[in-house]
Short mmCIF file of C-alpha atoms and ligand atoms in Angstrom, two decimals:
data_model
loop_
_atom_site.label_atom_id
_atom_site.label_comp_id
_atom_site.label_asym_id
_atom_site.label_seq_id
_atom_site.Cartn_x
_atom_site.Cartn_y
_atom_site.Cartn_z
CA MET O 1 -13.05 87.28 118.91
CA ASP O 2 -9.50 87.65 117.65
CA SER O 3 -9.73 91.19 116.12
CA ALA O 4 -9.07 94.49 117.60
CA ARG O 5 -12.20 96.10 116.02
CA ALA O 6 -14.39 93.20 116.99
CA THR O 7 -13.10 93.42 120.59
CA LEU O 8 -13.14 97.21 120.79
CA SER O 9 -16.53 97.70 119.11
CA THR O 10 -18.65 99.94 121.20
CA GLY O 11 -21.69 97.65 121.05
CA PHE O 12 -23.75 100.39 119.53
CA LEU O 13 -23.05 99.27 115.99
CA PRO O 14 -21.81 95.80 115.03
CA ALA O 15 -18.15 95.50 113.89
CA THR O 16 -18.62 94.58 110.26
CA ALA O 17 -16.44 93.11 107.47
CA VAL O 18 -17.52 93.78 103.88
CA VAL O 19 -16.21 90.96 101.52
CA THR O 20 -16.87 91.56 97.80
CA GLY O 21 -17.32 88.38 95.87
CA GLY O 22 -17.90 86.60 99.14
CA SER O 23 -20.40 84.11 97.70
CA ARG O 24 -18.06 81.34 96.66
CA GLY O 25 -14.36 80.34 96.29
CA ILE O 26 -11.71 82.42 98.16
CA GLY O 27 -14.31 85.02 99.20
CA ARG O 28 -16.51 82.48 100.80
CA ALA O 29 -13.49 81.18 102.85
CA ILE O 30 -12.57 84.76 103.90
CA ALA O 31 -16.25 85.61 104.94
CA SER O 32 -16.40 82.39 107.01
CA ARG O 33 -12.98 82.98 108.55
CA LEU O 34 -13.73 86.63 109.46
CA ALA O 35 -17.08 85.56 110.88
CA ARG O 36 -15.19 83.19 113.33
CA ASP O 37 -13.26 86.30 114.47
CA GLY O 38 -16.49 87.87 115.52
CA TYR O 39 -17.34 90.28 112.57
CA GLN O 40 -20.78 90.61 111.13
CA ILE O 41 -20.21 89.74 107.46
CA PHE O 42 -21.66 91.66 104.56
CA LEU O 43 -20.74 89.77 101.49
CA THR O 44 -21.59 90.76 97.95
CA TYR O 45 -22.21 88.73 94.86
CA VAL O 46 -23.24 89.35 91.35
CA SER O 47 -24.81 86.39 89.56
CA ARG O 48 -25.26 83.39 91.96
CA PRO O 49 -27.74 84.22 94.82
CA ASP O 50 -27.82 80.48 95.63
CA GLU O 51 -24.06 80.38 96.40
CA ALA O 52 -24.39 83.60 98.47
CA ARG O 53 -27.33 82.13 100.41
CA ALA O 54 -25.29 78.96 101.03
CA THR O 55 -22.36 81.03 102.42
CA VAL O 56 -24.60 83.05 104.70
CA ASP O 57 -26.36 79.94 105.92
CA GLY O 58 -23.04 78.34 106.77
CA ILE O 59 -21.95 81.30 108.75
CA LEU O 60 -25.23 81.55 110.58
CA ALA O 61 -25.17 77.77 111.28
CA ALA O 62 -21.72 78.30 112.87
CA GLY O 63 -23.13 80.99 115.17
CA GLY O 64 -21.90 83.96 113.19
CA GLN O 65 -23.83 86.91 111.58
CA ALA O 66 -23.98 87.48 107.82
CA LYS O 67 -26.03 89.11 105.13
CA ALA O 68 -25.71 88.89 101.29
CA PHE O 69 -26.09 91.75 98.88
CA ALA O 70 -26.33 91.70 95.07
CA LEU O 71 -23.73 94.31 94.06
CA ASN O 72 -21.79 94.46 90.79
CA VAL O 73 -18.59 96.21 91.86
CA SER O 74 -17.99 97.47 88.34
CA ASP O 75 -21.19 99.56 88.69
CA SER O 76 -19.78 102.58 90.51
CA SER O 77 -23.02 104.24 91.41
CA ALA O 78 -24.40 100.95 92.85
CA VAL O 79 -21.28 100.64 94.99
CA THR O 80 -21.71 104.22 96.17
CA ASP O 81 -25.41 103.65 96.93
CA PHE O 82 -24.54 100.42 98.83
CA PHE O 83 -22.13 102.15 101.20
CA ALA O 84 -24.53 105.06 101.70
CA ALA O 85 -27.75 102.90 102.31
CA GLU O 86 -26.21 99.76 104.12
CA ILE O 87 -22.99 100.78 105.77
CA LYS O 88 -22.83 104.55 106.72
CA ASP O 89 -24.19 105.12 110.15
CA ARG O 90 -25.60 101.60 110.26
CA VAL O 91 -22.63 99.45 111.04
CA ASP O 92 -19.10 99.81 112.43
CA LEU O 93 -17.13 99.25 109.18
CA ALA O 94 -14.01 97.58 110.45
CA VAL O 95 -12.74 95.58 107.47
CA LEU O 96 -13.07 95.78 103.71
CA VAL O 97 -11.78 92.88 101.61
CA ASN O 98 -11.63 93.58 97.89
CA ASN O 99 -11.91 90.09 96.64
CA ALA O 100 -14.40 90.14 93.65
CA GLY O 101 -12.58 89.22 90.51
CA ILE O 102 -12.97 87.74 87.11
CA THR O 103 -10.76 86.48 84.28
CA LYS O 104 -11.29 86.78 80.45
CA ASP O 105 -8.30 85.08 79.15
CA SER O 106 -6.96 85.13 75.67
CA PHE O 107 -3.69 85.68 73.89
CA LEU O 108 -2.83 89.25 73.34
CA VAL O 109 -3.38 89.48 69.63
CA ARG O 110 -6.84 88.13 70.03
CA MET O 111 -7.81 90.07 73.09
CA LYS O 112 -10.80 92.28 72.54
CA ASP O 113 -10.93 95.82 74.04
CA GLU O 114 -14.10 94.97 75.90
CA ASP O 115 -12.56 91.92 77.56
CA PHE O 116 -9.60 94.12 78.68
CA ASP O 117 -11.96 96.82 80.00
CA LYS O 118 -14.35 94.37 81.74
CA VAL O 119 -11.50 92.73 83.66
CA LEU O 120 -10.08 96.08 84.74
CA SER O 121 -13.48 97.37 85.69
CA VAL O 122 -14.19 94.52 88.10
CA ASN O 123 -10.74 93.65 89.50
CA LEU O 124 -9.33 97.16 89.64
CA ARG O 125 -11.91 99.94 89.41
CA GLY O 126 -14.33 97.91 91.64
CA ALA O 127 -11.60 97.70 94.31
CA PHE O 128 -10.84 101.45 93.85
CA VAL O 129 -14.51 102.46 94.26
CA CYS O 130 -15.11 100.19 97.23
CA THR O 131 -11.96 101.44 98.78
CA ARG O 132 -12.86 105.14 98.26
CA GLU O 133 -16.33 104.78 99.76
CA ALA O 134 -15.08 102.55 102.68
CA ALA O 135 -12.28 105.25 103.37
CA LYS O 136 -14.74 108.01 103.81
CA ILE O 137 -16.54 106.03 106.50
CA MET O 138 -13.36 104.45 108.18
CA SER O 139 -11.71 107.93 108.20
CA ARG O 140 -14.43 109.19 110.47
CA ALA O 141 -13.89 106.25 112.84
CA ARG O 142 -10.15 106.74 112.51
CA ALA O 143 -9.71 102.99 112.20
CA GLY O 144 -10.01 100.37 109.58
CA ARG O 145 -8.52 97.48 107.66
CA ILE O 146 -8.56 97.11 103.84
CA VAL O 147 -7.25 93.99 102.26
CA ASN O 148 -6.95 93.65 98.48
CA ILE O 149 -6.88 90.24 96.77
CA THR O 150 -4.36 90.56 93.97
CA SER O 151 -2.63 87.63 92.14
CA VAL O 152 0.72 86.11 91.55
CA ALA O 153 -0.12 86.94 87.88
CA GLY O 154 0.11 90.56 88.74
CA GLN O 155 3.52 90.00 90.12
CA MET O 156 5.03 87.59 87.57
CA GLY O 157 2.80 88.22 84.45
CA ASN O 158 1.15 85.33 82.76
CA ALA O 159 0.77 84.47 79.04
CA GLY O 160 -2.97 84.77 78.09
CA GLN O 161 -3.82 87.16 81.01
CA ALA O 162 -2.61 90.56 79.78
CA ASN O 163 -5.89 92.13 81.07
CA TYR O 164 -5.99 90.24 84.43
CA ALA O 165 -2.27 90.56 85.21
CA SER O 166 -2.48 94.37 84.40
CA ALA O 167 -5.48 94.80 86.77
CA LYS O 168 -3.76 92.77 89.51
CA ALA O 169 -0.43 94.64 89.10
CA ALA O 170 -2.35 97.98 89.28
CA LEU O 171 -4.01 96.77 92.44
CA LEU O 172 -0.54 96.61 94.12
CA GLY O 173 -0.16 100.39 93.17
CA LEU O 174 -3.60 101.11 94.53
CA THR O 175 -2.68 99.25 97.69
CA LYS O 176 0.56 101.07 98.33
CA SER O 177 -0.84 104.46 97.43
CA CYS O 178 -3.89 104.09 99.66
CA ALA O 179 -1.67 102.80 102.55
CA LYS O 180 0.28 106.04 102.39
CA GLU O 181 -2.82 108.18 102.05
CA LEU O 182 -4.92 106.59 104.76
CA ALA O 183 -2.16 105.85 107.37
CA SER O 184 -2.87 109.18 109.16
CA ARG O 185 -6.43 107.90 109.74
CA ASN O 186 -5.14 104.66 111.31
CA ILE O 187 -6.45 102.73 108.29
CA THR O 188 -4.15 99.91 106.98
CA VAL O 189 -4.17 98.77 103.45
CA ASN O 190 -2.46 95.57 102.37
CA ALA O 191 -2.73 92.96 99.70
CA VAL O 192 -2.82 89.19 99.70
CA SER O 193 -1.47 87.73 96.51
CA PRO O 194 -2.64 84.01 96.02
CA GLY O 195 -0.92 81.66 93.62
CA PHE O 196 -2.80 78.77 92.15
CA ILE O 197 -5.90 78.14 94.35
CA GLU O 198 -8.60 75.47 94.03
CA THR O 199 -11.72 77.33 93.05
CA ASP O 200 -14.26 77.69 90.23
CA MET O 201 -11.84 80.13 88.56
CA THR O 202 -9.12 77.57 88.20
CA ALA O 203 -11.56 74.70 87.65
CA GLU O 204 -12.21 76.14 84.21
CA LEU O 205 -8.69 75.27 83.21
CA SER O 206 -7.89 72.00 81.42
CA ALA O 207 -6.27 69.13 83.48
CA GLU O 208 -3.11 69.62 81.35
CA ILE O 209 -2.83 73.31 82.22
CA ARG O 210 -3.49 72.67 85.86
CA GLU O 211 -0.79 70.04 85.91
CA SER O 212 1.66 72.34 84.22
CA TYR O 213 1.00 75.10 86.69
CA THR O 214 1.25 72.85 89.66
CA ALA O 215 4.61 71.63 88.47
CA THR O 216 5.97 75.23 88.83
CA VAL O 217 4.88 75.47 92.39
CA PRO O 218 7.73 74.57 94.80
CA LEU O 219 5.21 73.07 97.29
CA LYS O 220 3.91 70.97 94.37
CA ARG O 221 0.21 71.43 95.01
CA MET O 222 -2.53 73.98 94.63
CA GLY O 223 -3.44 76.11 97.55
CA THR O 224 -6.81 76.12 99.21
CA PRO O 225 -9.23 79.09 99.83
CA ARG O 226 -8.76 78.50 103.54
CA GLU O 227 -5.07 79.16 103.35
CA VAL O 228 -5.71 82.45 101.57
CA ALA O 229 -8.35 83.37 104.19
CA GLU O 230 -5.94 82.84 107.06
CA ALA O 231 -3.65 85.41 105.50
CA VAL O 232 -6.49 87.89 105.16
CA ALA O 233 -7.60 87.29 108.75
CA PHE O 234 -4.05 88.02 109.93
CA LEU O 235 -3.90 91.30 108.07
CA ALA O 236 -7.39 92.22 109.43
CA SER O 237 -6.37 91.45 112.96
CA ASP O 238 -4.67 93.42 115.73
CA LYS O 239 -1.55 91.25 115.11
CA ALA O 240 -0.99 93.22 111.95
CA SER O 241 -1.58 96.63 113.45
CA TYR O 242 1.88 98.03 112.27
CA ILE O 243 1.79 96.47 108.79
CA THR O 244 0.57 98.56 105.87
CA GLY O 245 1.26 98.81 102.17
CA GLN O 246 2.57 95.21 102.05
CA ILE O 247 1.83 92.25 99.81
CA LEU O 248 1.50 88.90 101.50
CA ALA O 249 1.98 86.16 99.00
CA VAL O 250 0.15 82.84 99.46
CA ASN O 251 1.53 80.93 96.54
CA GLY O 252 3.39 77.83 97.63
CA GLY O 253 6.72 79.55 96.83
CA MET O 254 6.00 80.31 93.16
CA TYR O 255 7.18 83.95 93.28
CA CYS O 256 9.39 85.16 96.02
P1 NAP J 301 -14.47 82.59 91.78
O1 NAP J 301 -14.50 81.27 92.45
O2 NAP J 301 -14.56 82.69 90.39
O3 NAP J 301 -15.40 83.64 92.61
C1 NAP J 301 -15.47 84.96 92.23
C2 NAP J 301 -16.37 85.76 93.14
O4 NAP J 301 -16.40 87.10 92.65
C3 NAP J 301 -17.71 85.35 93.22
O5 NAP J 301 -18.27 85.52 94.52
C4 NAP J 301 -18.46 86.18 92.25
O6 NAP J 301 -19.93 86.41 92.53
C5 NAP J 301 -17.82 87.48 92.49
N1 NAP J 301 -17.88 88.47 91.34
C6 NAP J 301 -17.53 88.22 90.06
N2 NAP J 301 -17.82 89.39 89.37
C7 NAP J 301 -18.25 90.27 90.26
C8 NAP J 301 -18.61 91.62 90.22
N3 NAP J 301 -18.70 92.28 88.99
N4 NAP J 301 -19.15 92.29 91.26
C9 NAP J 301 -19.06 91.57 92.42
N5 NAP J 301 -18.67 90.37 92.64
C10 NAP J 301 -18.22 89.71 91.50
O7 NAP J 301 -12.99 83.23 92.15
P2 NAP J 301 -11.93 82.95 93.11
O8 NAP J 301 -10.97 82.03 92.56
O9 NAP J 301 -12.44 82.69 94.49
O10 NAP J 301 -11.10 84.32 93.25
C11 NAP J 301 -11.32 85.31 94.23
C12 NAP J 301 -10.26 86.39 94.08
O11 NAP J 301 -9.03 85.87 94.18
C13 NAP J 301 -10.32 87.14 92.76
O12 NAP J 301 -9.98 88.48 92.93
C14 NAP J 301 -9.24 86.45 92.00
O13 NAP J 301 -8.67 87.19 91.02
C15 NAP J 301 -8.24 86.17 93.11
N6 NAP J 301 -7.26 85.10 92.81
C16 NAP J 301 -7.71 83.74 92.55
C17 NAP J 301 -6.69 82.83 92.28
C18 NAP J 301 -7.13 81.39 91.97
O14 NAP J 301 -6.20 80.61 91.74
N7 NAP J 301 -8.35 81.01 92.27
C19 NAP J 301 -5.37 83.19 92.23
C20 NAP J 301 -5.05 84.45 92.49
C21 NAP J 301 -5.92 85.49 92.78
P3 NAP J 301 -20.97 85.32 91.89
O15 NAP J 301 -20.86 84.14 92.68
O16 NAP J 301 -22.27 85.95 92.08
O17 NAP J 301 -20.60 85.01 90.48
#
């Protein structure tokens, strides 16, 4: 066990990390990495129970503990119910990773209102509601770690992603505001900002676009979910106990 909360857990309730969108991609890597640090993992998914099951099975096979929950983070009342029914007084909520995210790319002049709203409701409001509900529980324990997965698109902007870049930029404001507000409760709030990472999200892009993006990365390759997960594990660990309100970029040098 590498983490303070995993080590300091009273033993009455299992030290638990909630990873939204933990069924595949970056979320799966984060869930698996935090499980190695000794956390029980509660991962959420929305549409692919088979992928969620595979992630849970992988963690169990490696000797960890994990459960999967169907939870659409854009459904605020479902999120509130989840924290009330599954987390409060049932586990020691040590870590929340707001990882669930979607894209609905199109150029500005063609972007529909509903595609703007949908992307904000998952990537931004979902993180806000999960953070609010987690903060109520972590505040009572006077300890906690929250890590938001933002994006280099939120820092640099990206043509065709006005909705996504807006959501991810706003996530930085959420991170910094919550860090200030929750510091007195010994809760740290940080963001990890991946660049161009090999997952289903980027697999949708044409080979031409992938090549043109990779050419802009100083390290000249895409990142892996594991490389993002290592940054999250660091921020969730005791090694990062005096770090809050920060953005840790994992982008191969794209935006410094
Ligand atoms: P991904 O492979 O598309 O996986 C997305 C995950 O989010 C899945 O677990 C999915 O669940 C879940 N999800 C989607 N909508 C949800 C909702 N409404 N409620 C709850 N869960 C939902 O994406 P990824 O590439 O791993 O990205 C993970 C995070 O990193 C996202 O926040 C993304 O914006 C960010 N990011 C990715 C990159 C990149 O290059 N890949 C770069 C920067 C930032 P199901 O399996 O059930 O669909």
